[in-house]
Amino acid sequence: MGVDVLIAGAGPIGLTAAIELRRRGIGCRVVDPLIEPPQYAKAVGVQPRTLEVFENMGVAQAVLDASIPMRGQIAYRNGEEAGRIELSLPPDVPYLFVGLPQYETERILTERHSELGGVVERGVGLASFEQDADGVVATLSDGSTVHAQYLIGCDGAHSVTRKQLGLTFEGGAFAESYMLGDVEVDWSVPTGYGVRSMHVADDGTTDDLLVAIPLPGRKRYRMSMLVPDELAAPPSADSVEHGFTGTKAPELHHIQAVLDRLSPEPTTASTLRWSSVFRISHRIVNAYGRGRVFVAGDAAHIHPPTGAQGMNTGIQDAQNIAWKVALAVRGIAAPGLTDTYDAERRPVGEEIVGMTVRNAREGIGAGENSLETAMRRQAQLLIFYAGSPIVAPVDETATSVQPGERAPDARGLRRDSVAYPIRLFELLATVKHTLLLYADGATGGLEDLASAAVDAAHGQLNVYLVVSSPTDSVVPVIHDADGELAKAYGVDGPSAFVVRPDGYLSHRESPATVEGVLAHLKKTFA
């Protein structure tokens, strides 16, 4: 049976890849060995940048409806409040931090996948594969074979895809084991605030720890604690010590014992929905893919859950490889386009692994020069693809947004036939590239540039003429009524901005020229 793309794994990462492919009309099969999706509150933080991705995918509203705002964290040391972090961001960022159990994220993504005609094949996983220059032949656990143009392995920390590719997975493991519990408590901690409470011994080491992350519901939290000896699991037969381990699940009294020692006030835990023992490793692959096979999410990088970076990083892995594979399947990708997945995303994975290990040991924001920078990095708003083969060179002297950076939003935009102001992100919520042509007066030549650019991108490009005062054009016109777009992008005269489908600026040019824009598009499009 043939298919454009085979996706191994139906967690948030695999579902994101499938949705992004189906939105582009690319056929894919999603297989997962689990009969039912797990009901674990494992990954519970959704970052502002991921909410921007979800807006593009058409699921942001559903995620916001199901989630709880994450407002901050209060830290305690030996029973005394030691500080608090407010999870705030400047007004140029459209979304804030939210908490949502992973199974709810999966439910929402599964529903979106189904809306697009997708089906998850459960109870069957990837067993092995072979690839050549023309495609991939995969054998599934039920003995059947699948012929695909590409394979994306979103199959977790113990990934079959990674092992079959022969990728290394260098790193290490934390000596401690943890227990997780999804419980309710009757304390008076403000809604939306997490708790990090520790006991520090005389020698400066932390010998007891409680981390409580708020979940939707009344006083409901995902709590993590050091595991007592009676629940400690033996080393895994798999060399990757990461994930759920052991056969003994923590009970309510195990969690209550930790609360009795470390809770900021006397409290009683109840309604234990789920619990587990958990090991943490930090590892990253030496390549995010080879040939026509790629890895994403935990199959490519694992690290401490500090700052809720894992699932969010994986979702953005999936978005990055999906739009590139879609162009390749359609035969309109420039040579080597899919190779840029590794060039762009592996440095991000390396940074995330290092940051989360550092934050796990020293606290969130360790090593940052300001709280705003720390919050933007935690929100994954500072990812930078400078040096990517498909990103234009950076102007080191400029202070405005540069190629490789996240394209900022802008409000107060106006267009004919729309009664209310719109946001730039509404225009960028598309499966195509976007070309913004900013004109501060005369628009001569820009219509010809727009037509040539659309042709160069094989129609996979939306073009908007952005003006400071209303004008007529055959190109859709956007009126930057409040000048917010000009300010956000540092416009200095007539300019061209190319924004990729994943929301990153890949090219800026002033003044805009046909030659400059077409030369840039040829890096991505055949």
Coordinates of C-alpha atoms in Angstrom, one line a residue:
M1 CA 0.0 0.0 0.0
G2 CA 1.5 3.4 -1.0
V3 CA 1.2 6.7 0.8
D4 CA 3.0 10.0 0.5
V5 CA 4.2 10.1 4.2
L6 CA 4.1 7.5 7.0
I7 CA 4.1 9.0 10.5
A8 CA 5.1 6.7 13.4
G9 CA 3.5 7.9 16.6
A10 CA 0.1 9.6 17.3
G11 CA 1.1 11.8 20.2
P12 CA 1.0 15.6 19.9
I13 CA 4.1 15.6 17.6
G14 CA 2.9 13.0 15.2
L15 CA -0.6 14.5 15.1
T16 CA 0.9 18.0 14.4
A17 CA 2.9 16.6 11.5
A18 CA -0.2 14.8 10.1
I19 CA -2.4 17.9 10.4
E20 CA 0.2 20.1 8.7
L21 CA 0.5 17.6 5.8
R22 CA -3.2 17.1 5.4
R23 CA -3.8 20.9 5.4
R24 CA -1.5 20.9 2.3
G25 CA -3.3 18.1 0.6
I26 CA -0.6 15.5 1.3
G27 CA -1.7 11.9 2.0
C28 CA -0.3 10.4 5.2
R29 CA -0.8 7.3 7.4
V30 CA -0.4 7.6 11.2
V31 CA 0.3 4.4 13.1
D32 CA 0.7 4.0 16.9
P33 CA 1.2 0.7 18.9
L34 CA -1.0 1.9 21.7
I35 CA -4.6 0.6 21.5
E36 CA -5.9 3.7 23.3
P37 CA -4.3 7.2 23.8
P38 CA -2.8 7.4 27.3
Q39 CA -4.7 9.6 29.8
Y40 CA -1.6 11.0 31.5
A41 CA -1.1 14.6 32.6
K42 CA 2.5 14.3 31.4
A43 CA 3.3 17.4 29.3
V44 CA 1.1 20.1 30.8
G45 CA 2.5 23.5 29.7
V46 CA 1.7 25.1 26.3
Q47 CA 4.0 27.9 25.4
P48 CA 3.0 31.2 23.8
R49 CA 4.9 30.3 20.6
T50 CA 3.1 27.0 20.4
L51 CA -0.3 28.8 20.7
E52 CA 0.8 30.8 17.7
V53 CA 1.4 27.6 15.9
F54 CA -2.0 26.3 17.0
E55 CA -3.7 29.5 15.7
N56 CA -2.2 28.7 12.3
M57 CA -3.4 25.1 12.6
G58 CA -7.0 26.1 13.6
V59 CA -7.0 24.7 17.1
A60 CA -5.9 27.7 19.3
Q61 CA -9.5 28.4 20.4
A62 CA -10.1 24.9 21.4
V63 CA -6.9 24.8 23.4
L64 CA -7.7 28.1 25.2
D65 CA -11.2 26.8 26.0
A66 CA -9.8 23.7 27.7
S67 CA -6.8 25.2 29.4
I68 CA -5.9 27.2 32.5
P69 CA -3.9 30.4 32.5
M70 CA -0.4 29.9 33.9
R71 CA 0.3 33.1 35.9
G72 CA 3.5 32.3 37.7
Q73 CA 5.4 30.2 40.2
I74 CA 6.1 30.7 43.9
A75 CA 9.3 29.2 45.3
Y76 CA 9.8 28.1 48.9
R77 CA 13.0 27.1 50.6
N78 CA 12.9 25.4 53.9
G79 CA 9.4 26.5 54.6
E80 CA 9.9 30.2 53.7
E81 CA 8.9 32.0 50.5
A82 CA 12.1 32.5 48.6
G83 CA 10.7 34.4 45.5
R84 CA 8.2 34.3 42.8
I85 CA 8.2 34.5 39.0
E86 CA 5.4 36.2 37.2
L87 CA 4.8 34.6 33.8
S88 CA 4.2 37.9 32.0
L89 CA 5.2 39.0 28.5
P90 CA 5.2 42.4 26.7
P91 CA 2.1 43.5 24.8
D92 CA 3.5 42.6 21.4
V93 CA 3.1 38.9 22.1
P94 CA -0.5 37.8 21.4
Y95 CA -0.6 34.8 23.8
L96 CA 0.5 34.0 27.3
F97 CA 1.3 30.7 29.0
V98 CA -1.4 28.0 29.6
G99 CA -1.7 24.7 31.3
L100 CA -3.4 21.7 29.7
P101 CA -3.0 18.0 30.3
Q102 CA -1.3 16.2 27.4
Y103 CA -4.3 13.9 26.8
E104 CA -6.4 17.0 26.2
T105 CA -3.9 18.4 23.7
E106 CA -4.0 15.1 21.9
R107 CA -7.8 15.0 21.9
I108 CA -8.0 18.4 20.3
L109 CA -5.3 17.6 17.7
T110 CA -7.0 14.2 17.0
E111 CA -10.3 16.0 16.4
R112 CA -8.6 18.4 14.0
H113 CA -6.9 15.6 12.2
S114 CA -10.3 13.8 11.8
E115 CA -11.8 17.0 10.4
L116 CA -9.2 16.9 7.7
G117 CA -10.0 13.2 6.9
G118 CA -7.3 11.6 9.0
V119 CA -7.5 8.4 10.9
V120 CA -5.0 7.1 13.5
E121 CA -4.3 3.4 13.1
R122 CA -3.9 2.1 16.6
G123 CA -2.5 -1.2 17.8
V124 CA 0.1 -1.2 15.1
G125 CA 3.5 0.4 15.2
L126 CA 6.7 0.7 13.1
A127 CA 8.8 -2.4 13.2
S128 CA 11.5 -1.6 10.7
F129 CA 12.2 0.1 7.4
E130 CA 14.5 0.4 4.4
Q131 CA 15.0 3.4 2.2
D132 CA 16.6 4.3 -1.1
A133 CA 16.7 7.4 -3.3
D134 CA 13.0 6.9 -4.4
G135 CA 11.3 6.2 -1.1
V136 CA 10.8 4.1 2.1
V137 CA 9.5 0.6 2.6
A138 CA 8.3 0.2 6.1
T139 CA 7.3 -3.0 7.9
L140 CA 4.7 -2.6 10.6
S141 CA 4.2 -4.6 13.7
D142 CA 1.3 -6.6 12.2
G143 CA 3.6 -7.8 9.4
S144 CA 2.2 -5.5 6.7
T145 CA 4.4 -3.2 4.6
V146 CA 3.9 0.4 3.6
H147 CA 5.6 2.1 0.6
A148 CA 6.0 5.9 1.4
Q149 CA 7.9 8.7 -0.1
Y150 CA 8.9 9.9 3.4
L151 CA 8.8 8.6 7.0
I152 CA 8.6 10.9 10.0
G153 CA 9.4 9.2 13.3
C154 CA 7.5 10.8 16.2
D155 CA 7.8 7.6 18.2
G156 CA 9.2 8.8 21.5
A157 CA 12.3 8.5 23.6
H158 CA 12.7 4.8 22.8
S159 CA 12.2 5.5 19.0
V160 CA 12.3 2.6 16.6
T161 CA 12.9 5.2 13.8
R162 CA 16.0 6.6 15.6
K163 CA 17.5 3.2 16.3
Q164 CA 16.8 2.0 12.7
L165 CA 18.5 5.1 11.3
G166 CA 21.6 4.3 13.4
L167 CA 21.6 7.8 15.0
T168 CA 23.5 8.3 18.2
F169 CA 21.7 9.7 21.3
E170 CA 24.3 11.1 23.4
G171 CA 23.7 12.5 26.9
G172 CA 23.1 11.3 30.4
A173 CA 20.6 10.7 33.1
F174 CA 19.7 12.3 36.4
A175 CA 20.5 10.2 39.3
E176 CA 17.1 10.9 41.0
S177 CA 13.8 9.2 40.2
Y178 CA 10.6 11.2 40.6
M179 CA 7.0 10.4 41.2
L180 CA 4.2 12.2 39.5
G181 CA 0.6 12.6 40.7
D182 CA -2.5 14.3 39.3
V183 CA -4.3 15.4 42.5
E184 CA -6.5 18.1 44.1
V185 CA -5.5 20.0 47.2
D186 CA -7.3 22.5 49.5
W187 CA -4.5 25.1 49.9
S188 CA -4.9 28.8 49.3
V189 CA -2.2 29.2 46.6
P190 CA -3.5 31.7 44.0
T191 CA -5.2 30.2 40.9
G192 CA -2.8 29.8 38.1
Y193 CA 0.4 29.8 40.2
G194 CA 2.7 26.8 40.4
V195 CA 4.7 25.9 43.5
R196 CA 8.3 24.9 43.8
S197 CA 9.2 23.9 47.4
M198 CA 12.5 22.4 48.4
H199 CA 14.4 21.5 51.5
V200 CA 18.1 22.4 51.4
A201 CA 20.5 20.6 53.7
D202 CA 23.3 22.3 55.6
D203 CA 25.8 21.3 52.9
G204 CA 23.7 23.2 50.3
T205 CA 22.2 20.2 48.5
T206 CA 18.5 19.8 47.9
D207 CA 17.3 16.6 49.6
D208 CA 13.6 17.0 49.2
L209 CA 11.5 18.6 46.5
L210 CA 7.9 19.3 45.5
V211 CA 6.8 20.9 42.2
A212 CA 3.1 21.5 41.6
I213 CA 1.9 22.7 38.2
P214 CA -1.8 23.9 38.0
L215 CA -4.2 22.0 35.7
P216 CA -7.7 22.9 34.6
G217 CA -10.2 22.3 37.4
R218 CA -10.5 23.5 41.0
K219 CA -7.2 23.4 42.8
R220 CA -6.0 20.6 40.6
Y221 CA -2.2 20.1 40.1
R222 CA 0.3 17.8 38.4
M223 CA 2.8 17.2 41.2
S224 CA 6.3 15.8 41.0
M225 CA 8.4 14.8 43.9
L226 CA 11.4 12.7 44.7
V227 CA 10.4 9.1 44.8
P228 CA 10.6 7.1 48.1
D229 CA 12.9 4.1 48.2
E230 CA 9.9 1.7 48.3
L231 CA 8.8 2.9 44.9
A232 CA 12.2 3.2 43.2
A233 CA 12.4 1.3 40.0
P234 CA 15.4 -0.8 38.9
P235 CA 17.5 0.4 35.9
S236 CA 15.7 0.0 32.6
A237 CA 16.9 -2.7 30.1
D238 CA 16.8 0.2 27.6
S239 CA 19.9 2.4 27.8
V240 CA 17.7 5.5 27.6
E241 CA 16.5 6.1 31.2
H242 CA 13.6 8.4 30.4
G243 CA 9.9 8.2 31.0
F244 CA 7.6 6.0 33.1
T245 CA 9.4 3.2 35.0
G246 CA 8.7 0.4 37.4
T247 CA 5.5 -1.4 38.3
K248 CA 4.5 0.4 41.5
A249 CA 2.5 3.5 41.1
P250 CA 2.5 6.1 43.9
E251 CA -0.6 6.2 46.1
L252 CA -2.3 9.1 47.7
H253 CA -0.5 8.6 51.0
H254 CA 2.9 8.8 49.2
I255 CA 2.0 12.3 47.9
Q256 CA 0.4 13.4 51.2
A257 CA 3.7 12.5 53.0
V258 CA 5.6 14.9 50.7
L259 CA 2.9 17.6 51.1
D260 CA 3.1 17.3 54.9
R261 CA 6.9 18.1 54.7
L262 CA 7.0 20.7 51.9
S263 CA 3.6 22.3 51.3
P264 CA 3.6 26.0 51.9
E265 CA 0.6 25.5 54.3
P266 CA -1.2 22.5 55.8
T267 CA -3.2 20.8 53.0
T268 CA -4.9 17.5 52.2
A269 CA -4.6 15.9 48.8
S270 CA -7.5 14.1 47.2
T271 CA -8.9 12.8 43.9
L272 CA -5.8 11.0 42.6
R273 CA -6.5 10.6 38.9
W274 CA -3.2 9.2 37.8
S275 CA 0.3 8.6 39.2
S276 CA 3.6 7.1 38.0
V277 CA 7.4 6.9 38.7
F278 CA 9.5 8.8 36.2
R279 CA 13.1 8.9 35.2
I280 CA 14.7 11.9 33.5
S281 CA 17.5 11.9 30.9
H282 CA 19.0 14.6 28.7
R283 CA 20.0 13.4 25.2
I284 CA 20.0 14.6 21.6
V285 CA 20.6 12.8 18.3
N286 CA 23.5 13.5 16.0
A287 CA 21.2 14.1 13.1
Y288 CA 17.5 14.9 12.8
G289 CA 17.2 12.7 9.7
R290 CA 18.9 10.9 6.9
G291 CA 17.7 10.7 3.4
R292 CA 13.9 10.4 3.4
V293 CA 13.5 9.5 7.1
F294 CA 13.3 12.1 10.0
V295 CA 12.9 12.1 13.7
A296 CA 11.0 14.7 15.8
G297 CA 10.1 15.3 19.4
D298 CA 11.3 12.9 22.0
A299 CA 12.7 10.7 19.3
A300 CA 15.2 13.5 18.6
H301 CA 15.7 15.1 22.0
I302 CA 14.9 14.4 25.7
H303 CA 15.5 16.6 28.7
P304 CA 14.1 17.7 32.1
P305 CA 10.5 18.9 32.0
T306 CA 11.6 22.2 33.6
G307 CA 9.8 25.1 31.8
A308 CA 7.6 22.7 29.8
Q309 CA 9.9 22.8 26.8
G310 CA 9.7 19.2 25.5
M311 CA 6.3 18.8 23.8
N312 CA 6.4 22.4 22.6
T313 CA 9.8 21.9 21.0
G314 CA 8.5 18.7 19.3
I315 CA 5.4 20.4 18.0
Q316 CA 7.6 23.0 16.3
D317 CA 9.9 20.2 15.0
A318 CA 6.8 18.7 13.3
Q319 CA 5.6 21.9 11.8
N320 CA 9.1 22.6 10.4
I321 CA 9.6 19.3 8.7
A322 CA 5.9 19.0 7.5
W323 CA 5.8 22.1 5.3
K324 CA 9.2 21.1 3.7
V325 CA 8.2 17.5 3.1
A326 CA 4.9 18.8 1.6
L327 CA 6.7 20.8 -1.0
A328 CA 9.0 17.9 -1.7
V329 CA 6.1 15.5 -2.3
R330 CA 4.5 18.0 -4.7
G331 CA 7.8 18.1 -6.6
I332 CA 8.2 21.9 -6.2
A333 CA 10.9 22.0 -3.4
A334 CA 14.4 23.2 -4.2
P335 CA 17.1 20.5 -4.0
G336 CA 18.1 19.8 -0.4
L337 CA 15.1 21.6 1.2
T338 CA 14.3 18.7 3.6
D339 CA 18.0 18.7 4.7
T340 CA 17.4 22.2 6.2
Y341 CA 15.3 20.5 8.9
D342 CA 18.4 19.3 10.6
A343 CA 20.2 22.6 10.0
E344 CA 17.4 24.6 11.6
R345 CA 16.0 22.3 14.3
R346 CA 19.0 20.5 15.8
P347 CA 20.6 23.7 17.1
V348 CA 17.3 24.5 18.7
G349 CA 17.2 21.0 20.3
E350 CA 20.8 21.4 21.6
E351 CA 19.9 24.8 23.1
I352 CA 16.7 23.4 24.8
V353 CA 18.5 20.4 26.3
G354 CA 21.2 22.7 27.7
M355 CA 18.8 25.2 29.0
T356 CA 16.5 22.7 30.7
V357 CA 19.4 20.9 32.4
R358 CA 20.7 24.3 33.6
N359 CA 17.2 25.4 34.8
A360 CA 16.6 22.0 36.6
R361 CA 19.7 22.6 38.6
E362 CA 19.7 26.4 39.1
G363 CA 16.1 27.5 38.5
I364 CA 14.2 29.0 35.5
G365 CA 16.0 32.0 34.1
A366 CA 19.5 31.0 35.2
G367 CA 22.1 32.7 33.2
E368 CA 19.8 35.2 31.5
N369 CA 20.6 38.9 31.5
S370 CA 17.0 40.1 32.1
L371 CA 13.7 38.7 33.2
E372 CA 12.1 39.7 29.9
T373 CA 14.7 37.8 27.9
A374 CA 14.2 34.8 30.3
M375 CA 10.4 34.9 29.7
R376 CA 10.7 35.3 26.0
R377 CA 13.1 32.3 25.8
Q378 CA 10.9 30.2 28.0
A379 CA 8.0 31.1 25.7
Q380 CA 10.1 29.9 22.7
L381 CA 9.9 33.3 21.1
L382 CA 13.7 33.7 20.6
I383 CA 14.3 30.7 18.3
F384 CA 16.6 32.0 15.5
Y385 CA 17.4 30.2 12.2
A386 CA 20.3 32.5 11.3
G387 CA 22.7 30.6 9.0
S388 CA 20.0 28.4 7.6
P389 CA 20.5 27.7 3.8
I390 CA 17.0 29.0 3.1
V391 CA 17.3 32.2 5.3
A392 CA 18.7 35.4 4.0
P393 CA 21.8 36.8 5.7
V394 CA 21.4 38.8 8.9
D395 CA 22.3 42.5 9.1
E396 CA 24.4 42.5 12.2
T397 CA 24.0 46.3 12.6
A398 CA 20.2 46.3 12.5
T399 CA 18.0 46.5 15.5
S400 CA 14.8 45.4 13.7
V401 CA 13.5 41.9 13.2
Q402 CA 16.0 39.9 11.1
P403 CA 15.7 36.9 8.7
G404 CA 15.6 33.7 10.8
E405 CA 13.7 35.3 13.6
R406 CA 10.0 34.8 14.5
A407 CA 7.9 37.2 12.4
P408 CA 6.1 39.5 15.0
D409 CA 2.4 40.2 15.0
A410 CA 0.9 43.6 14.3
R411 CA -2.5 45.0 15.2
G412 CA -4.7 47.8 13.9
L413 CA -4.5 46.7 10.3
R414 CA -7.4 47.6 8.0
R415 CA -8.6 46.1 4.7
D416 CA -11.6 46.9 2.5
S417 CA -14.8 45.0 3.3
V418 CA -13.7 44.3 6.8
A419 CA -15.4 46.5 9.4
Y420 CA -13.0 45.8 12.2
P421 CA -9.2 46.0 12.6
I422 CA -7.3 42.8 11.9
R423 CA -4.0 41.3 13.1
L424 CA -1.1 40.4 10.8
F425 CA -1.2 36.8 12.2
E426 CA -4.7 36.4 10.7
L427 CA -3.1 36.9 7.3
L428 CA -0.2 34.6 8.1
A429 CA -2.5 31.7 9.2
T430 CA -2.0 29.9 6.0
V431 CA -0.2 26.9 4.5
K432 CA 1.7 29.2 2.1
H433 CA 4.6 31.6 2.2
T434 CA 3.6 35.2 2.5
L435 CA 5.2 38.2 0.8
L436 CA 4.5 41.6 2.4
L437 CA 5.3 44.5 0.1
Y438 CA 5.4 47.7 2.1
A439 CA 4.9 50.9 0.1
D440 CA 5.1 54.4 1.6
G441 CA 3.7 56.1 -1.5
A442 CA 4.1 55.1 -5.1
T443 CA 3.3 51.4 -5.8
G444 CA 4.7 51.2 -9.3
G445 CA 6.4 48.0 -10.1
L446 CA 5.2 46.2 -7.0
E447 CA 2.3 44.5 -8.9
D448 CA 4.8 43.0 -11.4
L449 CA 7.0 41.9 -8.5
A450 CA 4.0 40.2 -6.8
S451 CA 3.1 38.3 -10.0
A452 CA 6.7 37.2 -10.6
A453 CA 7.0 36.0 -7.0
V454 CA 3.8 34.0 -7.1
D455 CA 5.0 32.2 -10.2
A456 CA 8.4 31.5 -8.7
A457 CA 6.7 29.9 -5.7
H458 CA 4.5 27.8 -7.9
G459 CA 1.4 29.5 -6.5
Q460 CA 2.4 28.7 -2.9
L461 CA 2.7 32.4 -1.9
N462 CA 0.2 34.9 -0.7
V463 CA 1.1 38.6 -1.5
Y464 CA -0.2 41.7 0.3
L465 CA 0.5 45.3 -0.5
V466 CA 0.9 47.1 2.9
V467 CA 0.4 50.9 2.7
S468 CA 0.5 53.7 5.2
S469 CA -2.5 55.4 3.5
P470 CA -5.3 53.8 1.4
T471 CA -4.6 53.0 -2.3
D472 CA -6.0 50.9 -5.1
S473 CA -4.1 47.9 -6.5
V474 CA -4.8 44.5 -8.1
V475 CA -2.7 43.1 -5.2
P476 CA -4.7 42.8 -1.9
V477 CA -4.2 46.0 0.0
I478 CA -3.6 46.2 3.8
H479 CA -3.7 49.6 5.4
D480 CA -1.2 49.9 8.3
A481 CA -3.6 52.4 9.9
D482 CA -1.7 52.8 13.2
G483 CA 1.8 52.2 11.8
E484 CA 2.2 49.1 14.1
L485 CA 3.4 46.8 11.3
A486 CA 6.0 49.4 10.2
K487 CA 7.2 49.7 13.8
A488 CA 7.3 46.0 14.4
Y489 CA 9.3 45.3 11.2
G490 CA 11.5 48.4 11.3
V491 CA 10.2 49.6 7.9
D492 CA 12.5 52.2 6.3
G493 CA 11.1 53.0 2.9
P494 CA 9.6 50.6 0.3
S495 CA 10.3 47.1 1.5
A496 CA 9.7 43.4 0.9
F497 CA 9.3 40.8 3.7
V498 CA 9.0 37.0 3.1
V499 CA 7.4 35.1 5.9
R500 CA 7.5 31.3 5.9
P501 CA 4.5 29.1 6.7
D502 CA 5.9 28.4 10.1
G503 CA 5.9 32.1 11.0
Y504 CA 9.6 32.9 10.6
L505 CA 10.9 35.8 8.5
S506 CA 13.2 34.4 5.8
H507 CA 14.0 37.6 3.8
R508 CA 13.8 41.3 4.1
E509 CA 14.9 43.8 1.5
S510 CA 14.7 47.6 1.1
P511 CA 14.1 48.8 -1.5
A512 CA 12.2 45.7 -2.8
T513 CA 13.5 44.3 -6.1
V514 CA 12.2 41.5 -8.4
E515 CA 15.8 40.1 -8.6
G516 CA 16.2 40.0 -4.8
V517 CA 12.9 38.4 -4.0
L518 CA 13.1 35.8 -6.8
A519 CA 16.7 34.8 -5.8
H520 CA 15.5 34.2 -2.3
L521 CA 12.5 32.2 -3.2
K522 CA 14.7 29.9 -5.4
K523 CA 16.4 28.7 -2.2
T524 CA 13.1 27.1 -1.2
F525 CA 11.2 26.4 -4.5
A526 CA 12.3 24.5 -7.5

